[in-house]
C-alpha positions as a LaTeX table, in Angstrom:
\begin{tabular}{lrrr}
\hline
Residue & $x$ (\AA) & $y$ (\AA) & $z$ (\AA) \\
\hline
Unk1 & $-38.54$ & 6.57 & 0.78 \\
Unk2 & $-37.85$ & 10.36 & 1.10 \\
Unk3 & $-34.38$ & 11.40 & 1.52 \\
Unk4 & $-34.54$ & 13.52 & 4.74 \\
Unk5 & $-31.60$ & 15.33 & 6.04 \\
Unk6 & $-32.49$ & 13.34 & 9.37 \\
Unk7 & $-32.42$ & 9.73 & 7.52 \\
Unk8 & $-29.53$ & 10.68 & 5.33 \\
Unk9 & $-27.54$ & 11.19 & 8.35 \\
Unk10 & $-29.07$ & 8.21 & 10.76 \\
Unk11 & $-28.71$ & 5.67 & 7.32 \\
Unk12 & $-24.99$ & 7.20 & 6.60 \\
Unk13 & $-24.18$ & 6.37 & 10.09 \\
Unk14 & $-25.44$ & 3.10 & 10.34 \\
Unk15 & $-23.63$ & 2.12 & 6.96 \\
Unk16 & $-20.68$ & 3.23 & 8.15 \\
Unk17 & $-20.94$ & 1.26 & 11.88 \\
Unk18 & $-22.04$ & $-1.69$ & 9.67 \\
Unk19 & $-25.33$ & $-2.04$ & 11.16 \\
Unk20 & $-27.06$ & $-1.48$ & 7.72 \\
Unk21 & $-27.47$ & $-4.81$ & 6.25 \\
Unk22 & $-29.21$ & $-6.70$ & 3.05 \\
Unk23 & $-31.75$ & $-5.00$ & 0.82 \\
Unk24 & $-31.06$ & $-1.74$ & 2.77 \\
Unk25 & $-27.52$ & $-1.59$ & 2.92 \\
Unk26 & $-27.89$ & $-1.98$ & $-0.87$ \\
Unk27 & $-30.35$ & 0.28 & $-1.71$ \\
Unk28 & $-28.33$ & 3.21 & 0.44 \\
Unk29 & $-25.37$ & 2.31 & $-1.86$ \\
Unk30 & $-27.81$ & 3.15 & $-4.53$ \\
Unk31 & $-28.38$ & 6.61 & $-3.06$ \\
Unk32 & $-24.83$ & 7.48 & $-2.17$ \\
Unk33 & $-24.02$ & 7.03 & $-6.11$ \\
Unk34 & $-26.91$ & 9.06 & $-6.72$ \\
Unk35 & $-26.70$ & 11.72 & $-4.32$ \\
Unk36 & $-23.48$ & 14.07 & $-3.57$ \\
Unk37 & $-25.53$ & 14.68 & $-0.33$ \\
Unk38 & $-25.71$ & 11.04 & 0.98 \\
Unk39 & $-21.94$ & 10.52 & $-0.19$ \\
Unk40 & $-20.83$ & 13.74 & 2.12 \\
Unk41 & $-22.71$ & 12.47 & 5.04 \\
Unk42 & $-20.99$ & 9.09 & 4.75 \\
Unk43 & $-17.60$ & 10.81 & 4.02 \\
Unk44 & $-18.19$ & 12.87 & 7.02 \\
Unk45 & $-19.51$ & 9.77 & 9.64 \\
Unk46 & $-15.98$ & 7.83 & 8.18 \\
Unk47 & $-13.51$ & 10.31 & 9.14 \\
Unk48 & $-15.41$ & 11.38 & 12.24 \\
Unk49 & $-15.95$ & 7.36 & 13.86 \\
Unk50 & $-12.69$ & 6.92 & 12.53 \\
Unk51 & $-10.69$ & 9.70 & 14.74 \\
Unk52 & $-12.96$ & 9.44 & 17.71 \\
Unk53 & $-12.13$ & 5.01 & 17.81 \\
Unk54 & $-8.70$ & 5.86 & 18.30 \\
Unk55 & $-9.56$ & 8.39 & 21.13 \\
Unk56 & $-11.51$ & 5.79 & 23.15 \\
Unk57 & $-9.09$ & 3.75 & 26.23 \\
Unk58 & $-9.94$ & 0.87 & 26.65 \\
Unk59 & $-10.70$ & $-0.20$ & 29.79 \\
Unk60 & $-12.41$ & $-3.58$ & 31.25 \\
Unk61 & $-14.22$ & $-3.83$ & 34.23 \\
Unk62 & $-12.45$ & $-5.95$ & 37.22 \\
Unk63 & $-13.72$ & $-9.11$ & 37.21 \\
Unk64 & $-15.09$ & $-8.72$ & 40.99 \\
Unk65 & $-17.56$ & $-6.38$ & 39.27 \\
Unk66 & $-19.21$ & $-8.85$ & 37.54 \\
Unk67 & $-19.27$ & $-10.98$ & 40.41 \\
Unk68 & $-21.05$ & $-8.56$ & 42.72 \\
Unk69 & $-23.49$ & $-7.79$ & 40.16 \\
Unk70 & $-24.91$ & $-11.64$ & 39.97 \\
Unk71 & $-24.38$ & $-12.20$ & 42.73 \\
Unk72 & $-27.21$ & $-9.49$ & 43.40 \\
Unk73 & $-28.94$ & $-10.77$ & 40.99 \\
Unk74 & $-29.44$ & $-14.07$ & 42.21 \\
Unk75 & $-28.42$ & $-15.31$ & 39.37 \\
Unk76 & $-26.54$ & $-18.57$ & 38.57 \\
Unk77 & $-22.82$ & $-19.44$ & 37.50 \\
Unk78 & $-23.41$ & $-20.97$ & 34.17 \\
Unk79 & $-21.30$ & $-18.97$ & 31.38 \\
Unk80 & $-24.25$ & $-18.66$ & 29.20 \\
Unk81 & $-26.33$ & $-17.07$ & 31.70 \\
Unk82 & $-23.72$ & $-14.28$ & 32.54 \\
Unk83 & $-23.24$ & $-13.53$ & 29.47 \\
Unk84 & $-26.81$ & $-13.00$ & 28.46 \\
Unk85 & $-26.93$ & $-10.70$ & 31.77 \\
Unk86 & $-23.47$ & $-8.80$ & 30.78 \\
Unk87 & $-25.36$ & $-7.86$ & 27.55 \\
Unk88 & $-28.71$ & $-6.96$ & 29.01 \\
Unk89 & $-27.08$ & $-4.26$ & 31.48 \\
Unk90 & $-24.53$ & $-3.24$ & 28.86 \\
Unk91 & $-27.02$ & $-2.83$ & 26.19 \\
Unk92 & $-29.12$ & 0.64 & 28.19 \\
Unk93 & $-25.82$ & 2.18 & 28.26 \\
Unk94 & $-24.53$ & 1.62 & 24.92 \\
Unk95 & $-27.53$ & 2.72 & 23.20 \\
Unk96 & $-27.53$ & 6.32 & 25.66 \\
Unk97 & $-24.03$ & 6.62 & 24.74 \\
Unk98 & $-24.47$ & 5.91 & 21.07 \\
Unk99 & $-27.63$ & 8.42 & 20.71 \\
Unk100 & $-25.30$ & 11.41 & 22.61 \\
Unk101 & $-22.21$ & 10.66 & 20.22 \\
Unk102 & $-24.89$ & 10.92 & 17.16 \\
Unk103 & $-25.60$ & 14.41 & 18.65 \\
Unk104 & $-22.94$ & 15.93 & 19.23 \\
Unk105 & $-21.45$ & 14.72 & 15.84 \\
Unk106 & $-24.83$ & 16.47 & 13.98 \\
Unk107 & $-23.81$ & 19.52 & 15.64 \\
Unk108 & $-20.37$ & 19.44 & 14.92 \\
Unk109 & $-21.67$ & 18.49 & 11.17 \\
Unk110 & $-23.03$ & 22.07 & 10.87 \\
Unk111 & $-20.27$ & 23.40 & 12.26 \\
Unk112 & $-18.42$ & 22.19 & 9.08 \\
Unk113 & $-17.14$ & 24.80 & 6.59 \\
Unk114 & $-18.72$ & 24.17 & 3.48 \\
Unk115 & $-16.14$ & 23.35 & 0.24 \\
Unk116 & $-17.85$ & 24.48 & $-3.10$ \\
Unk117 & $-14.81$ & 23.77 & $-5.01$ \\
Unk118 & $-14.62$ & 19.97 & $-3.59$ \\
Unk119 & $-15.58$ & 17.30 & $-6.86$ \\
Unk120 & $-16.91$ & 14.00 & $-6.18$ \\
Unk121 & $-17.95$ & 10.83 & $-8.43$ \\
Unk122 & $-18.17$ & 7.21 & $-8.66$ \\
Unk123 & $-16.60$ & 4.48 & $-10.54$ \\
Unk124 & $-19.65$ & 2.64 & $-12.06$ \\
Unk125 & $-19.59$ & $-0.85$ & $-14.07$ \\
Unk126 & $-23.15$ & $-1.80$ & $-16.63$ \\
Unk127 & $-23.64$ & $-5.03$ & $-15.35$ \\
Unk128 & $-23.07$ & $-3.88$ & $-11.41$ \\
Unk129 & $-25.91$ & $-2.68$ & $-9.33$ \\
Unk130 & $-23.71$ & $-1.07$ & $-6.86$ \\
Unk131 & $-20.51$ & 1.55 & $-7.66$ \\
Unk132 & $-16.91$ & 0.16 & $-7.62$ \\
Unk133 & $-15.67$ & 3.25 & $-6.20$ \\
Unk134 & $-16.70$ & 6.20 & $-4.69$ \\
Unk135 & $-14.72$ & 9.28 & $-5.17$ \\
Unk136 & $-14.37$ & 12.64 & $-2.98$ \\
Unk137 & $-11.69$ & 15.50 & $-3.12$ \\
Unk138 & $-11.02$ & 17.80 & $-0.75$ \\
Unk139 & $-8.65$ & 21.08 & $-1.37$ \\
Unk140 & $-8.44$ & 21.68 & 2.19 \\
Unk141 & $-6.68$ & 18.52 & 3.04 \\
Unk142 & $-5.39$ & 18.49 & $-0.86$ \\
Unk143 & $-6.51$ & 14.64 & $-0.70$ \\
Unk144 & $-8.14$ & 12.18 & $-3.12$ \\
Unk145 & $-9.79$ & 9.37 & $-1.25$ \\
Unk146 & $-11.42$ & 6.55 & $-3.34$ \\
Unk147 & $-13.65$ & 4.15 & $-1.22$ \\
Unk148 & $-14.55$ & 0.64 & $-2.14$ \\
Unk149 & $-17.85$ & $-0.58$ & $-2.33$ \\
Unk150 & $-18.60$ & $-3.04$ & $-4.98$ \\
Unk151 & $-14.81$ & $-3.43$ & $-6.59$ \\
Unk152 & $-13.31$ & $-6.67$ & $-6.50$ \\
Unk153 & $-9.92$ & $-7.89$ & $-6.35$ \\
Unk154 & $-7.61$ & $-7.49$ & $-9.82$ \\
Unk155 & $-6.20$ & $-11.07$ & $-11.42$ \\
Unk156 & $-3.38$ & $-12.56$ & $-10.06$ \\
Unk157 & $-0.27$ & $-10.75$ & $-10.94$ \\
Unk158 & $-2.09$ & $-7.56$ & $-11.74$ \\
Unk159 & $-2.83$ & $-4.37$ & $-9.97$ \\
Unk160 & $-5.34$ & $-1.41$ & $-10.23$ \\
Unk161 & $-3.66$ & 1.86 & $-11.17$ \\
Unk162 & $-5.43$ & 5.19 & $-11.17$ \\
Unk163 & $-4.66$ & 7.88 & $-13.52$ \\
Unk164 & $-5.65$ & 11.49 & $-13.63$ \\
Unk165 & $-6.83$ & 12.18 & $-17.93$ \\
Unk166 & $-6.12$ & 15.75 & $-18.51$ \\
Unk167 & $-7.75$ & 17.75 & $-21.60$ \\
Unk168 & $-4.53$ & 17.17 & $-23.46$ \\
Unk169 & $-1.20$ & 15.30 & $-22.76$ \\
Unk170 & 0.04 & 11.83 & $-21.14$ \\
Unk171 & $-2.03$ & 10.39 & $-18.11$ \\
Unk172 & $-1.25$ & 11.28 & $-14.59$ \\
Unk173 & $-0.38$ & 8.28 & $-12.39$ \\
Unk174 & $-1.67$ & 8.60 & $-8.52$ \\
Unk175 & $-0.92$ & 5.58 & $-7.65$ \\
Unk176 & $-1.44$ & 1.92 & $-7.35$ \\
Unk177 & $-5.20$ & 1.28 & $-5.87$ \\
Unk178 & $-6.93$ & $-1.94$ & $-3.56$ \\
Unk179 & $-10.09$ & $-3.26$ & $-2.92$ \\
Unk180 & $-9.48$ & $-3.18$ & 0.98 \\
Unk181 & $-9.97$ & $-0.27$ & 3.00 \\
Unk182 & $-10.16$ & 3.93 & 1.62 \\
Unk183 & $-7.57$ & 5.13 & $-0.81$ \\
Unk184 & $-5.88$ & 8.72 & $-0.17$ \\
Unk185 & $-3.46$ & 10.02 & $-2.40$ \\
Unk186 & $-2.39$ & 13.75 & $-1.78$ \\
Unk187 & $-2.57$ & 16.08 & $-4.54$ \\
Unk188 & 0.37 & 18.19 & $-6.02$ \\
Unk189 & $-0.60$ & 21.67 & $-7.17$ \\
Unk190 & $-0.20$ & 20.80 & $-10.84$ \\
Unk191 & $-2.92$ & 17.59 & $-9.85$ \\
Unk192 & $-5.12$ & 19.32 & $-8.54$ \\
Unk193 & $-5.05$ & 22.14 & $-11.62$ \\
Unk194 & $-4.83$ & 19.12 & $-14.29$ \\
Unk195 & $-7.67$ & 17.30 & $-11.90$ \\
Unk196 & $-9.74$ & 20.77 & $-11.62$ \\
Unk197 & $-9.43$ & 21.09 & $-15.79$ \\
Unk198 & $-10.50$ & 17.29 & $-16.64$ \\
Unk199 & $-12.29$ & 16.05 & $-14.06$ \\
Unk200 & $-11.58$ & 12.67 & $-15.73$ \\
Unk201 & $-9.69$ & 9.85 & $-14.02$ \\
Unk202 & $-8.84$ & 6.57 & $-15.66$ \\
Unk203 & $-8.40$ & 2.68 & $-13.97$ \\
Unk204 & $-6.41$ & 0.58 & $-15.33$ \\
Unk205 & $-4.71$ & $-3.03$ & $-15.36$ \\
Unk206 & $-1.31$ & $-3.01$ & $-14.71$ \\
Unk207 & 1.56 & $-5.49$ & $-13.44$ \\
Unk208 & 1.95 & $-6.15$ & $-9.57$ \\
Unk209 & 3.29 & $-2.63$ & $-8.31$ \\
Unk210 & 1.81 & $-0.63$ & $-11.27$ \\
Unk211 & 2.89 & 0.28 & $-14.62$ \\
Unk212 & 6.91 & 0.12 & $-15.13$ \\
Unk213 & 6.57 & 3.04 & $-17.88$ \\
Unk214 & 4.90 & 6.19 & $-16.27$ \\
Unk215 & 2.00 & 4.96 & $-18.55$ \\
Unk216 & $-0.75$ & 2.96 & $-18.93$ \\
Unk217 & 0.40 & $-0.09$ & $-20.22$ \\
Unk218 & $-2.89$ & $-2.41$ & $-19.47$ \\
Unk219 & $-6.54$ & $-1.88$ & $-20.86$ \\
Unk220 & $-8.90$ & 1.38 & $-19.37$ \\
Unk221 & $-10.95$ & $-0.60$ & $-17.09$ \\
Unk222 & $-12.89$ & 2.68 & $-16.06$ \\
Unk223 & $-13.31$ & 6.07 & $-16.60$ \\
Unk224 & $-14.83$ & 8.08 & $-14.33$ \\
Unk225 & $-15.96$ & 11.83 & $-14.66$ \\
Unk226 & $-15.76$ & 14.18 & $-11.31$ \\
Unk227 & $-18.57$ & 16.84 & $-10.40$ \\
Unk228 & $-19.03$ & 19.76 & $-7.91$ \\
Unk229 & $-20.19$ & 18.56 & $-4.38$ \\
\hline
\end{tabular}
């Protein structure tokens, strides 16, 4: 299956809605570990869905609405039935409104200022077909996000710390890291120099609440190496 600009960006969106499911869902994971291009669009749909969600009122129809409408219909009272109709003359509208938001987010997608000096990776394990992690920065915002894709949960007790590995010198910690939901940690200047230098960051296994030295004190679970987007 060619990678398309045009399926990169319907597939990213889908995967990020959670409509892409089973073979498919697992084969895009493939790509976004693969491809700086695929992890960008996702990246991009993330933030995007996520900002415009908490710009959306809700607001429910009044419940004489519904009436009216079957009633028109002809249709009778049983709850299955109206709910099978709710759907059917929800669904048209959805899908209209769904296509014009995937629009006018492509457009605002070229709009976007490209960011040569962004790095990206993934946190990869042998024996896992999917990435643990995906990793983007981005100098604008001076953020480190790590997203969660095939990372499970650390032992009881224990928690997943990430370090930054410079050329030379102790381990930078940013921060203790879950399986649930994207991680952002904002970058310092000296980070982002030491994180620019390396491009190496370190997992490891450390006590509930991270390590109580400033240092790894649990094994390297990972290492990951970061890359030019």
């Amino acid at each position: 299956m060619k990678k398309t600009p045009e399926r990169i960006e319907r597939l990213a969106a889908e995967y990020v809605l959670g409509a892409l499911q089973g073979r498919a869902r697992q084969r895009f994971e493939r790509w976004m570990m693969e491809s700086v291009r695929v992890r960008q669009e996702v990246w991009y749909w993330e933030e995007t869905l996520g900002k415009l969600a908490s710009q959306v009122p809700k607001k429910e129809p009044p419940a004489s609405a519904w009436t009216a409408i079957e009633r028109r219909l002809g249709m009778a009272e049983s709850p299955a039935m109206k709910t099978n109709a709710r759907l059917r003359l929800w669904w048209p509208a959805w899908s209209s409104l769904a296509t014009a938001a995937a629009l006018v987010m492509a457009i605002m997608l070229l709009q976007q200022p490209s960011d040569s000096s962004a790095l990206s990776g993934a946190v990869v394990q042998s024996n896992v077909d999917s990435p643990l992690w995906l990793i983007s920065e981005s100098p604008t915002e001076r953020r480190l996000r790590l997203r969660p894709v095939a990372a499970e949960s650390a032992q009881a007790g224990k928690d997943y710390e990430l370090w930054i590995v410079p050329d030379a010198g102790a381990p930078l910690s940013l921060g203790v890291i879950s399986v649930e939901g994207v991680y952002q940690v904002e970058l310092s200047d000296r980070d982002r120099e030491i994180l620019g230098e390396s491009r190496t960051l370190a997992i490891s296994l450390e006590p509930r609440g991270g390590s109580p030295t400033g240092a790894p004190t649990g094994p390297i679970l990972h290492v990951a190496t970061l890359y030019d987007m």
